[in-house]
Short mmCIF file of C-alpha atoms in Angstrom, two decimals:
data_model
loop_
_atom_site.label_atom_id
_atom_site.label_comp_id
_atom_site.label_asym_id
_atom_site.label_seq_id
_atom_site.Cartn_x
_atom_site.Cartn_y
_atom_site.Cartn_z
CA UNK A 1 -8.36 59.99 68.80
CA UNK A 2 -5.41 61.76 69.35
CA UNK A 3 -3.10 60.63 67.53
CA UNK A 4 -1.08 62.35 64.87
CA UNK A 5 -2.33 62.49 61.45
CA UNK A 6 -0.37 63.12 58.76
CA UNK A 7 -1.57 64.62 55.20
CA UNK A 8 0.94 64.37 52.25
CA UNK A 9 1.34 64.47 48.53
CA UNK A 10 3.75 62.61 47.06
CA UNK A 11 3.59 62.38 42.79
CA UNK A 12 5.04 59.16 41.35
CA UNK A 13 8.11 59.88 42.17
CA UNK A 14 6.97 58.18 45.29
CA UNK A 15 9.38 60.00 47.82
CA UNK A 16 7.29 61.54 50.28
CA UNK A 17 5.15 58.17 50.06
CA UNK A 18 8.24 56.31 51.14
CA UNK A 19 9.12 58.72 53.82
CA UNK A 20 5.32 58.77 55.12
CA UNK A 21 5.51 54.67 55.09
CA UNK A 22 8.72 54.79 57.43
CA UNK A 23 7.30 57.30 59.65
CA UNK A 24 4.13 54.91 60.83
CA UNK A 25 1.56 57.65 61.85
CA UNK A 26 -1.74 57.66 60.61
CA UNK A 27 -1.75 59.67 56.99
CA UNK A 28 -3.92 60.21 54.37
CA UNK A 29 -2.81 60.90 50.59
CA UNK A 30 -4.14 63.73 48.91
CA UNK A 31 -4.91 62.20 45.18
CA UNK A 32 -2.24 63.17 42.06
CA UNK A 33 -5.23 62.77 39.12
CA UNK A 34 -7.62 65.62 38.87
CA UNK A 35 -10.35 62.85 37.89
CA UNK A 36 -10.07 61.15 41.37
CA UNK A 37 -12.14 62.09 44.33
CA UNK A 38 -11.26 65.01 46.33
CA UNK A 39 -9.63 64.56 49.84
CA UNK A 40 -11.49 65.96 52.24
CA UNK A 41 -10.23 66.16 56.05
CA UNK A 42 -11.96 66.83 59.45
CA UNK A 43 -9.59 66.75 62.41
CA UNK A 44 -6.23 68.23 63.37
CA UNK A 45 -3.49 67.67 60.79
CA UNK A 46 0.48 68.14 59.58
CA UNK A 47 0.83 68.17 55.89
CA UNK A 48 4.10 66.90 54.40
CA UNK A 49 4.67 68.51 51.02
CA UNK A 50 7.40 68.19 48.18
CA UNK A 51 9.16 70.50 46.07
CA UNK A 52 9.05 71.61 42.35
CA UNK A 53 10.17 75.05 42.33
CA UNK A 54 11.69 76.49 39.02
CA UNK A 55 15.21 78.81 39.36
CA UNK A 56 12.73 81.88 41.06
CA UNK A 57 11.18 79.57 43.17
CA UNK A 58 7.66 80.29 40.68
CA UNK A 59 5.56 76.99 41.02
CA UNK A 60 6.99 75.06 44.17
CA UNK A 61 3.78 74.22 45.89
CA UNK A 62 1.90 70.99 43.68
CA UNK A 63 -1.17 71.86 42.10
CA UNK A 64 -3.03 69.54 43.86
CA UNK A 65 -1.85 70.86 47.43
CA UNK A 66 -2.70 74.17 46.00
CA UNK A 67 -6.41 72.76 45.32
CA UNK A 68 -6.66 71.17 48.50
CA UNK A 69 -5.59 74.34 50.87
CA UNK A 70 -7.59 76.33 48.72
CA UNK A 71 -10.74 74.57 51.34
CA UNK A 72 -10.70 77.03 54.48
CA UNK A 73 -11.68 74.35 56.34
CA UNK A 74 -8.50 72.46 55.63
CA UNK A 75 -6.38 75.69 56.15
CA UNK A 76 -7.84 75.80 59.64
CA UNK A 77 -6.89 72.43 60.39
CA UNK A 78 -3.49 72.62 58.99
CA UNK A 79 -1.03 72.97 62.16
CA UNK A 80 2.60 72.78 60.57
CA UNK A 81 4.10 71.64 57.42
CA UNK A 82 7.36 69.54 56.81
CA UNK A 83 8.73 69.80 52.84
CA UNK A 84 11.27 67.93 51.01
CA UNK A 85 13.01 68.52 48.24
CA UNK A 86 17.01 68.63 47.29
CA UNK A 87 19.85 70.71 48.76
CA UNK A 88 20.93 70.97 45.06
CA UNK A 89 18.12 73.44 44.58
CA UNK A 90 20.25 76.38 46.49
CA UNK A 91 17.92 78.61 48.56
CA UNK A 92 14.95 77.34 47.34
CA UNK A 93 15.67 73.52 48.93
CA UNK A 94 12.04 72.75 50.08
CA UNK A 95 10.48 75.64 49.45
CA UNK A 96 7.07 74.63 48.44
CA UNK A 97 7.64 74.37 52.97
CA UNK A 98 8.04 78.06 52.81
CA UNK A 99 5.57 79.31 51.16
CA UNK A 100 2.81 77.31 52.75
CA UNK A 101 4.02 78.01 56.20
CA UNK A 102 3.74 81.47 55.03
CA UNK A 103 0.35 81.52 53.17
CA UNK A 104 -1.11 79.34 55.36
CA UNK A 105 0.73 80.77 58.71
CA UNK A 106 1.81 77.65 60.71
CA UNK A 107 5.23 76.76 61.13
CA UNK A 108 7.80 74.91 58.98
CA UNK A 109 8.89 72.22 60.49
CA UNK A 110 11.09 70.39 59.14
CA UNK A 111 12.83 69.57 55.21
CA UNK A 112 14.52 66.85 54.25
CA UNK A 113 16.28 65.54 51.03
CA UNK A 114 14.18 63.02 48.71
CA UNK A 115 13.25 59.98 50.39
CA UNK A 116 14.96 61.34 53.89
CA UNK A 117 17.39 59.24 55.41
CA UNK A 118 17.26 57.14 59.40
CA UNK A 119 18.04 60.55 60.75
CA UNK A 120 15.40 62.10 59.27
CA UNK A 121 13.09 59.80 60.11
CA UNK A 122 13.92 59.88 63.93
CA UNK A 123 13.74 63.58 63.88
CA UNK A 124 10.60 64.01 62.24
CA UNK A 125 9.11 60.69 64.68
CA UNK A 126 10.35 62.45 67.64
CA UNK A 127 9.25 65.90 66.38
CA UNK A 128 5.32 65.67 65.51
CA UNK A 129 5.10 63.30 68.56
CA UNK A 130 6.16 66.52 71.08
CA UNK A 131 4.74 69.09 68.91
CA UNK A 132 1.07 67.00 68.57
CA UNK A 133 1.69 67.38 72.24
CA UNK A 134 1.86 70.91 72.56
CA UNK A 135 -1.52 72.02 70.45
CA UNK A 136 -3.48 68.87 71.89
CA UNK A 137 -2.85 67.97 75.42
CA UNK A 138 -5.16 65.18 75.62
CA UNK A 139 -3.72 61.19 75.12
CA UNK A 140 -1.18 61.01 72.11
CA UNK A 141 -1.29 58.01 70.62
CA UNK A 142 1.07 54.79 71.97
CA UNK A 143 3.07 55.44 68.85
CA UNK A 144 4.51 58.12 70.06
CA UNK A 145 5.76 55.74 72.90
CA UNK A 146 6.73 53.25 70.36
CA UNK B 1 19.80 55.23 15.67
CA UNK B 2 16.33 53.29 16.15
CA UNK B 3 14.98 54.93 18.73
CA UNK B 4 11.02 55.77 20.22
CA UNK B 5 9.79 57.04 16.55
CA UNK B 6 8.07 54.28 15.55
CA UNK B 7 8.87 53.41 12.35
CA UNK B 8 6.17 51.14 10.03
CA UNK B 9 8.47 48.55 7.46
CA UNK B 10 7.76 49.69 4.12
CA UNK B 11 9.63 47.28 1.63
CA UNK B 12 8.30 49.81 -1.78
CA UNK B 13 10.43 52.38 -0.21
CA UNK B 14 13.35 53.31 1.63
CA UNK B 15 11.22 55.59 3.61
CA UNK B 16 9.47 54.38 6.89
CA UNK B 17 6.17 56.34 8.52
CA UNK B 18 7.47 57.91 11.91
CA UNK B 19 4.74 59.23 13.99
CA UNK B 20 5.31 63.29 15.08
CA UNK B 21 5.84 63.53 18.85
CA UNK B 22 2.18 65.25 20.63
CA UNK B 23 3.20 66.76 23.59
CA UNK B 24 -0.78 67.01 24.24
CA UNK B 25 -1.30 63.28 24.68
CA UNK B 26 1.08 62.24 27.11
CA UNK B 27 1.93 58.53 28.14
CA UNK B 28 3.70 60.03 31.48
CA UNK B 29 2.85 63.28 32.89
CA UNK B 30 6.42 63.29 34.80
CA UNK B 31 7.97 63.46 31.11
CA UNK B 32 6.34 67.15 30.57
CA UNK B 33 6.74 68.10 34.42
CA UNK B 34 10.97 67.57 33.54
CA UNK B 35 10.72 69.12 30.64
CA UNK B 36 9.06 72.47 31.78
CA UNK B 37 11.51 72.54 34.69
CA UNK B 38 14.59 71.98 32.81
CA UNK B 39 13.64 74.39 29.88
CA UNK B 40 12.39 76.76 32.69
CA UNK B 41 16.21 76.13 34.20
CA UNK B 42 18.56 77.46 30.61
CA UNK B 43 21.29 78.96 31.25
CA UNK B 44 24.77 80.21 29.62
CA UNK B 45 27.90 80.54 30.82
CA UNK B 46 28.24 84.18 29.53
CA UNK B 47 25.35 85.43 32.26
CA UNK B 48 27.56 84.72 34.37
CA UNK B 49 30.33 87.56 34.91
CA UNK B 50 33.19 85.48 35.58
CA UNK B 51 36.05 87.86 34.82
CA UNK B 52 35.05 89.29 38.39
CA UNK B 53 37.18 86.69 39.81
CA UNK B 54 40.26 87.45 38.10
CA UNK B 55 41.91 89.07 40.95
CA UNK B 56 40.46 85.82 43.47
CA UNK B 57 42.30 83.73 41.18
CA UNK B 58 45.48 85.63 41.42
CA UNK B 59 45.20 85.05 44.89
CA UNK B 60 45.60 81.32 45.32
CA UNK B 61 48.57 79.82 45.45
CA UNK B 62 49.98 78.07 42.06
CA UNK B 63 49.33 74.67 43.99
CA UNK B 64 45.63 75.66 44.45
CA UNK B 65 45.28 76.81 40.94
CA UNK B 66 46.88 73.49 39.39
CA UNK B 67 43.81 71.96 41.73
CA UNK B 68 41.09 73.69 40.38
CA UNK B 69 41.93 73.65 36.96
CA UNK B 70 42.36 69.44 37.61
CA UNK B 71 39.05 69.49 39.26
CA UNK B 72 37.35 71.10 36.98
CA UNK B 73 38.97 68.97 33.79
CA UNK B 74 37.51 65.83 35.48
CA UNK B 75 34.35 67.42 35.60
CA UNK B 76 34.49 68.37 31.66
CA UNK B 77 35.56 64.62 30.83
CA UNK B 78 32.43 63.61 32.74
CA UNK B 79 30.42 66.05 30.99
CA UNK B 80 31.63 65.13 27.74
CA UNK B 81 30.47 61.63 28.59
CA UNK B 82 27.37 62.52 29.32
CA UNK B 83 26.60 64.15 26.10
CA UNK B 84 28.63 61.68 23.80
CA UNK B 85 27.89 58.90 25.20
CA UNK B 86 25.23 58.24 28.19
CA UNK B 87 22.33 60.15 26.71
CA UNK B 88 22.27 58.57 23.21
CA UNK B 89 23.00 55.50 25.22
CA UNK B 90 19.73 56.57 27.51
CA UNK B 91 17.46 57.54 24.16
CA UNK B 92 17.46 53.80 22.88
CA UNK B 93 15.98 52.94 25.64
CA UNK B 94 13.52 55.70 26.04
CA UNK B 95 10.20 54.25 27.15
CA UNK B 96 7.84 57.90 25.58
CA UNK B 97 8.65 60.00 22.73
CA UNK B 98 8.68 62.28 25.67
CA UNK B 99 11.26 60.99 27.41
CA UNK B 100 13.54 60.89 24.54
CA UNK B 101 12.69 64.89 24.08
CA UNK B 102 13.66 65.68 27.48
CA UNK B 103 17.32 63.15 27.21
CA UNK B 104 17.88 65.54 24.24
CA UNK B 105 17.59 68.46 26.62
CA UNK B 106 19.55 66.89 28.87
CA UNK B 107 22.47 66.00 26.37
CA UNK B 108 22.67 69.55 25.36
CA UNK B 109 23.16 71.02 28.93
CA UNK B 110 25.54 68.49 29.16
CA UNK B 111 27.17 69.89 26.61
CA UNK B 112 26.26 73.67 28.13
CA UNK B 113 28.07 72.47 31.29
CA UNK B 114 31.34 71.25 29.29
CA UNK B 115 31.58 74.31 27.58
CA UNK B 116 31.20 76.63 30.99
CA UNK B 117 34.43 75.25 32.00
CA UNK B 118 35.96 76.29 29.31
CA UNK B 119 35.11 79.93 29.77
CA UNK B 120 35.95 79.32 33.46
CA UNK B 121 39.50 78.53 32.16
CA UNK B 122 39.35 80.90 29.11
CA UNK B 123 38.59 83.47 31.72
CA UNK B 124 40.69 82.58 34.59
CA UNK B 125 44.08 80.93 33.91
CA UNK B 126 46.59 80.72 31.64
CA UNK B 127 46.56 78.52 28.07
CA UNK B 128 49.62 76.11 28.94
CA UNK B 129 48.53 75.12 32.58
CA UNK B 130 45.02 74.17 31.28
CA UNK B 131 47.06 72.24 28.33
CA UNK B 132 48.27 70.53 31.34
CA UNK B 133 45.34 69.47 32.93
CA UNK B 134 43.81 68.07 30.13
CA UNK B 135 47.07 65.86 29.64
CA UNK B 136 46.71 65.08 33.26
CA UNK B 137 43.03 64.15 32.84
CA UNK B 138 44.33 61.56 29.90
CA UNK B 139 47.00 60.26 32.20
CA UNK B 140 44.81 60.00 35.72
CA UNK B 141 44.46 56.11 36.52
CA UNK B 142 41.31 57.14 38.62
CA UNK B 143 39.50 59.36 36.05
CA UNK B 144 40.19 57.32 33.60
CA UNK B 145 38.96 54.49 35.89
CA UNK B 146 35.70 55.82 36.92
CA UNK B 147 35.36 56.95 33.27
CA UNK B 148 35.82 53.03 32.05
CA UNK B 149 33.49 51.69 34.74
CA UNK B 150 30.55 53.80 33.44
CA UNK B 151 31.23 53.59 29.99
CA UNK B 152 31.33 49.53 30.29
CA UNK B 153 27.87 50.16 31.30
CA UNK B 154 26.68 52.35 28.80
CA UNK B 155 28.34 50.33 25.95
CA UNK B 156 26.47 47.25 27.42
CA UNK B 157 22.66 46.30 26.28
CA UNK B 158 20.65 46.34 29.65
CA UNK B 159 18.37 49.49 29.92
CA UNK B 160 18.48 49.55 33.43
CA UNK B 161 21.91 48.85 34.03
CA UNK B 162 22.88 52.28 31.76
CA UNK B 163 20.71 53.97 33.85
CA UNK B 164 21.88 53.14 37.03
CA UNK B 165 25.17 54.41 35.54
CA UNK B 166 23.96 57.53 34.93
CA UNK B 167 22.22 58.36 38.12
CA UNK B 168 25.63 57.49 39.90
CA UNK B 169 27.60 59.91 37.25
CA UNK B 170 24.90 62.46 37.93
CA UNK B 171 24.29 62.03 41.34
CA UNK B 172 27.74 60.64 42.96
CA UNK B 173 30.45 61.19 40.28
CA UNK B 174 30.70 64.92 40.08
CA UNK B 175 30.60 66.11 43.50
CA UNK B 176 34.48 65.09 44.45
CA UNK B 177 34.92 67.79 41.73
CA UNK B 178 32.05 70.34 42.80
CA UNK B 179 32.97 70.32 46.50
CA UNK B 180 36.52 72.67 45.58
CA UNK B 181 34.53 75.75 44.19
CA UNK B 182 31.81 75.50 47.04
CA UNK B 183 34.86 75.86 49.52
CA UNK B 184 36.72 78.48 47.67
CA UNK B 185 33.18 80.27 47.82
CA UNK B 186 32.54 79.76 51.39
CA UNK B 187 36.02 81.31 51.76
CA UNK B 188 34.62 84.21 49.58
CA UNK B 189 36.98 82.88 46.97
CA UNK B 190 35.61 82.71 42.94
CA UNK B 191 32.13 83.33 43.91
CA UNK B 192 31.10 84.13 40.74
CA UNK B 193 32.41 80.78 38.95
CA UNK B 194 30.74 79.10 42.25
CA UNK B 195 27.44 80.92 41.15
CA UNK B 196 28.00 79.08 37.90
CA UNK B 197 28.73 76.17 39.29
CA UNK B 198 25.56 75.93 41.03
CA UNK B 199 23.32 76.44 38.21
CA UNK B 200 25.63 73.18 36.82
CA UNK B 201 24.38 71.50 40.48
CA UNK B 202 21.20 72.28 40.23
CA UNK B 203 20.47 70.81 36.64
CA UNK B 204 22.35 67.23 37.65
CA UNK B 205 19.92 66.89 40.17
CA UNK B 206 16.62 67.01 37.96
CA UNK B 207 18.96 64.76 35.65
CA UNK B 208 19.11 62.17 38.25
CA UNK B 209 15.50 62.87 39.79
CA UNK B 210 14.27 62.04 35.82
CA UNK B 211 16.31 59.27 35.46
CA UNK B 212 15.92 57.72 39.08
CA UNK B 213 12.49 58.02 38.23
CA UNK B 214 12.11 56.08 35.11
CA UNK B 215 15.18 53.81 36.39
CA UNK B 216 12.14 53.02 39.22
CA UNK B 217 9.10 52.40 36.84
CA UNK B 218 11.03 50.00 35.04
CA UNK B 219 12.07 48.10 38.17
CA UNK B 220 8.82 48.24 39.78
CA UNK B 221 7.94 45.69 36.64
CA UNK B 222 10.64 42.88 36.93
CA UNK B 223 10.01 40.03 39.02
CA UNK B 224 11.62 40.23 42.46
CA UNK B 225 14.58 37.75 41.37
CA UNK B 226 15.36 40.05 38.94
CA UNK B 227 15.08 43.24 41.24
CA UNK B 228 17.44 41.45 43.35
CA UNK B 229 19.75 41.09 40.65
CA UNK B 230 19.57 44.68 39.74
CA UNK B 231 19.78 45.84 43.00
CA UNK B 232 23.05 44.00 43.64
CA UNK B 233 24.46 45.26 40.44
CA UNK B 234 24.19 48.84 41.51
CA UNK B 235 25.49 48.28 44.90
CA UNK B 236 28.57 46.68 43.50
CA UNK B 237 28.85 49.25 41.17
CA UNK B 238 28.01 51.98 43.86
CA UNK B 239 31.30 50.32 45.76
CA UNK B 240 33.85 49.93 42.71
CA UNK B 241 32.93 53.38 41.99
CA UNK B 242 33.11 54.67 46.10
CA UNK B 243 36.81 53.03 46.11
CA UNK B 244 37.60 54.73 42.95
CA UNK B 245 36.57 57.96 43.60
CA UNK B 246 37.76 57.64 47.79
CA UNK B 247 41.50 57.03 45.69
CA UNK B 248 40.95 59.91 43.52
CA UNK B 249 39.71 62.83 46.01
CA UNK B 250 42.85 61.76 47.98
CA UNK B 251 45.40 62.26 45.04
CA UNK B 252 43.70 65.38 44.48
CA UNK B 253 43.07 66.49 47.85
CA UNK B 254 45.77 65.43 50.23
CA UNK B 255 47.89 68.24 48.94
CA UNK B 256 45.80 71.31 50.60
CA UNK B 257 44.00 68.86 53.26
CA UNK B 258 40.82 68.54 52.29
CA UNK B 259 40.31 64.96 51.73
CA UNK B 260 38.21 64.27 54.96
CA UNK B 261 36.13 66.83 54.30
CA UNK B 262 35.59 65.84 50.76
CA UNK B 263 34.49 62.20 51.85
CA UNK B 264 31.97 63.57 54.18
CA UNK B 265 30.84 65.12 50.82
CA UNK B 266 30.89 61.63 48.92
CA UNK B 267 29.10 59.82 51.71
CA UNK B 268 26.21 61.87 51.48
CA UNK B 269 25.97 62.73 47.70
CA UNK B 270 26.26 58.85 47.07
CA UNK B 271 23.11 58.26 49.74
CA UNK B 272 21.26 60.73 47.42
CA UNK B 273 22.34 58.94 44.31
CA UNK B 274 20.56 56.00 45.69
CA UNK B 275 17.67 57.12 46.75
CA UNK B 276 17.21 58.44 43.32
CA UNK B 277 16.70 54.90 42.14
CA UNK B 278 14.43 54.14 44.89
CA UNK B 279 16.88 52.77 47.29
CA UNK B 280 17.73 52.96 50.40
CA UNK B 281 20.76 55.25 52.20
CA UNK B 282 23.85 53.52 52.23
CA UNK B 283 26.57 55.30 54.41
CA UNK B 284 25.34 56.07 57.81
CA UNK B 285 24.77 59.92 59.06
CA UNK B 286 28.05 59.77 61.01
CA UNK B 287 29.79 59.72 58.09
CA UNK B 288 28.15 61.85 56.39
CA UNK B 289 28.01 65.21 58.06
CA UNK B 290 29.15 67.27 55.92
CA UNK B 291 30.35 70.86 56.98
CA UNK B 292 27.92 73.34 57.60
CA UNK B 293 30.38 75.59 55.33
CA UNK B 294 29.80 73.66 52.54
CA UNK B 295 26.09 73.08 53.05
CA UNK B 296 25.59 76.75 52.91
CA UNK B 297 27.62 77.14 50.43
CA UNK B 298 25.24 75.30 48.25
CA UNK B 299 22.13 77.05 49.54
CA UNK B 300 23.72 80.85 50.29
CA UNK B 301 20.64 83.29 50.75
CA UNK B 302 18.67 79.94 52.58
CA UNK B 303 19.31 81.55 56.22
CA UNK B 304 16.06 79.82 58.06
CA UNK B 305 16.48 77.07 60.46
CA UNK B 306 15.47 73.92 58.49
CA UNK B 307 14.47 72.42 62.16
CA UNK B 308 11.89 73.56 63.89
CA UNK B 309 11.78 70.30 66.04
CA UNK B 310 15.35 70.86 67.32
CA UNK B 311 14.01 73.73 69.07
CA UNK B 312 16.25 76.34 67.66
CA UNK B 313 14.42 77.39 65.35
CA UNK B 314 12.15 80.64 65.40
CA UNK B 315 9.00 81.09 67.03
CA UNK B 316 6.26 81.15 65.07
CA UNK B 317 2.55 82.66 66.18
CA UNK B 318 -0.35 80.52 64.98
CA UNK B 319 -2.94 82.94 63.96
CA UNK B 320 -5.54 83.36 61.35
CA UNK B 321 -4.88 82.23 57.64
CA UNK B 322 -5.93 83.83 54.47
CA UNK B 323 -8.00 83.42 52.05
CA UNK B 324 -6.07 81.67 48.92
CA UNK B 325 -6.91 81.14 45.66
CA UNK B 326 -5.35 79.30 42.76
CA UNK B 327 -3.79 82.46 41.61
CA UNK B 328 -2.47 83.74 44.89
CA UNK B 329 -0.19 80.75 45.10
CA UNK B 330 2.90 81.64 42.79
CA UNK B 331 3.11 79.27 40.11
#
């Protein structure tokens, strides 16, 4: 009942996918085609995001995370955001983190660099499982005990 | 050249049909993402004002010049491979129309990125010690080495295996040579031909994303023997290239004592290399902590805490979002 959910895009690159995989929480994909069904979402959730920006930073959020924030519901739900992108990018390394934490005012968790690497992973495990904690006090999950 | 325009055999003429590219029916939506980011990303060496750093180049010492000017002559030689060689060996292969568009964008900023060094030197140091770089660039065992071992692959037949090459030159190669002007920068030395520099880094790494990427839709269709195969292949390359370039950042590097520092560098450019093709990180993250000098060097302006989980990282006060629309979010 209480235990994390993560939301994430991930385009066929299949990055964030790979990172979500190795993470093990419960997640749900928000859809690349236009043409599929819409993802709609009802509880408590962390969205984990990647990166296209241009050289000004001008189109860093996907279109498709743009669509599905654009639902006030989801916006209320949304408690933090983790992006990932590549150092290589200069200042705007994960920004598409930035803006949403800004637009959507939650905070920016975490980024990490394409795929993420072991560290990564054990930050970001460690990291949702103590800040699920702090926003919803009842029973977090066993996998945060894993 | 045959490449992706398909050609129809005619035997009354001399003449085949080729079909005109339609960037309105795409085969592979990733192919016009690319291109819109690279063409999005043009740049010249003359925006940059380089000449600012004349007097930051008088200031190093003649052993620190003969460095940089090496450095960056092994990063020209790999540039110039990249546009001679790797992305016509690339556009045979191309799998789109689209694809072999954006290689052709990619070839050129290649050849942008060869030329910036140029007006780094032209700007910067004198004619006869850049004369004697480039004869020290002929005469390196190492660059010549590293040179050969991706140029075997390019020369060879296997689609895959040429791309795995060129995500390693892209992704791995270069940084033993871009990790001297993000120092000298985060020493407030030749900023501006650092700010150049970056716009070079930034471009390799949609290079590599774009050809990771189709590097991993091609895998994803061989049979798991053959994966293995592959996979082995690029980790033996990955490790005749690692040796190489370990040899070649300490004949460079021992000199001014940098050499540690620069593997740290290697360690974690060559993870990212790898997970370009879809695999997983190689060297482990005690090896690869690279300084936080260097880090920032290569995102300056990026001053928020990227962990937020670590606990040092600034409070934030959940409150009431706004309303958003498409066109609020900056595209």
């Amino acid at each position: 009942m209480s235990e994390p959910l993560l939301v994430y895009y991930s385009s066929e690159s299949l990055n964030t996918l790979r990172f979500v995989d190795k993470l093990g929480f419960r997640s749900l994909r928000i859809p690349i085609s236009p043409k599929s069904p819409e993802l709609k979402v009802d509880e408590e959730f962390i969205l984990i995001c990647p990166t296209f920006a241009a050289h000004d930073g001008r189109g860093a959020v996907p279109k498709q995370v743009i669509k599905f924030l654009n639902d006030s519901q989801h916006r209320d739900l949304l408690k933090g955001v983790i992006a990932n992108g590549n150092r290589n990018f200069g200042e705007y390394f994960g920004y598409a983190g930035t803006v949403i934490a800004k637009k959507c005012n939650v905070p920016l968790l975490y980024k990490f660099e394409l795929m993420g690497t072991s560290e990564d992973i054990e930050n970001v495990r460690r990291g949702v499982c103590s800040f699920w904690r702090t926003f919803n006090k009842k029973n977090t999950h066993d996998v945060c005990y894993a | 050249m045959i490449t992706n325009l398909q050609t129809v055999p005619n035997t009354n003429s001399y003449m085949n049909y080729v079909k005109a590219i339609n960037w309105n029916r795409l085969n592979d939506d990733k192919d016009l993402e690319v291109w819109n980011r690279l063409t999005s990303n043009f740049w010249l060496p003359e925006k940059v004002p380089l000449s600012n750093d004349v007097q930051s180049w008088a200031i190093l010492t003649g052993e620190e010049q003969r460095l940089t000017i090496r450095v960056f002559t092994g990063l020209t030689l790999l540039d110039t491979i990249q546009n001679f060689v790797g992305s016509t060996a690339l556009m045979v292969d191309a799998s789109t129309p689209h694809e072999e568009a954006v290689i052709s964008n990619i070839s050129f900023m290649e050849a942008v990125h060869a030329r910036s060094y140029s007006s780094i030197f032209s700007t910067l140091c004198s004619t006869r010690d850049v004369d004697d770089a480039y004869l020290w660039s002929e005469e390196n065992e190492f660059l010549q080495k590293k040179s050969a071992l991706i140029l075997e692959r390019y020369n060879g037949k296997d689609p895959l295996r040429k791309k795995v090459a060129s995500v390693f030159l892209e992704s791995f190669l270069f940084y033993s040579g871009f990790y001297l002007p993000m120092y000298w920068s985060s020493r407030g030395r030749l900023t501006n031909t650092a700010d150049l520099i970056r716009l070079i880094i930034r471009d390799e790494a949609v290079h590599g994303y774009y050809i990771g990427y189709k590097f991993q839709k091609a895998y994803a269709q061989l049979t798991p023997l053959e994966q293995i195969d592959i996979k082995n292949f690029a980790m033996n390359l990955m490790m005749d290239l690692y040796d190489n370039e370990i040899k070649y950042t300490e004949s460079l590097y021992d000199g001014v004592g940098l050499t540690e520092d620069v593997k740290k560098f290697l360690h974690y450019n060559a993870n990212k290399a790898l997970m370009n093709l879809g695999f997983e990180a190689l060297f482990p993250p005690e090896i690869c902590d690279v300084s936080p000098a260097i880090l920032s060097s290569l995102s300056p302006n990026s001053d928020e805490n990227h962990d937020f989980f670590s606990g040092s990282g600034s409070s934030y006060v959940i409150g009431t979002s706004e309303e958003t629309e498409d066109e609020d979010w900056s595209f």
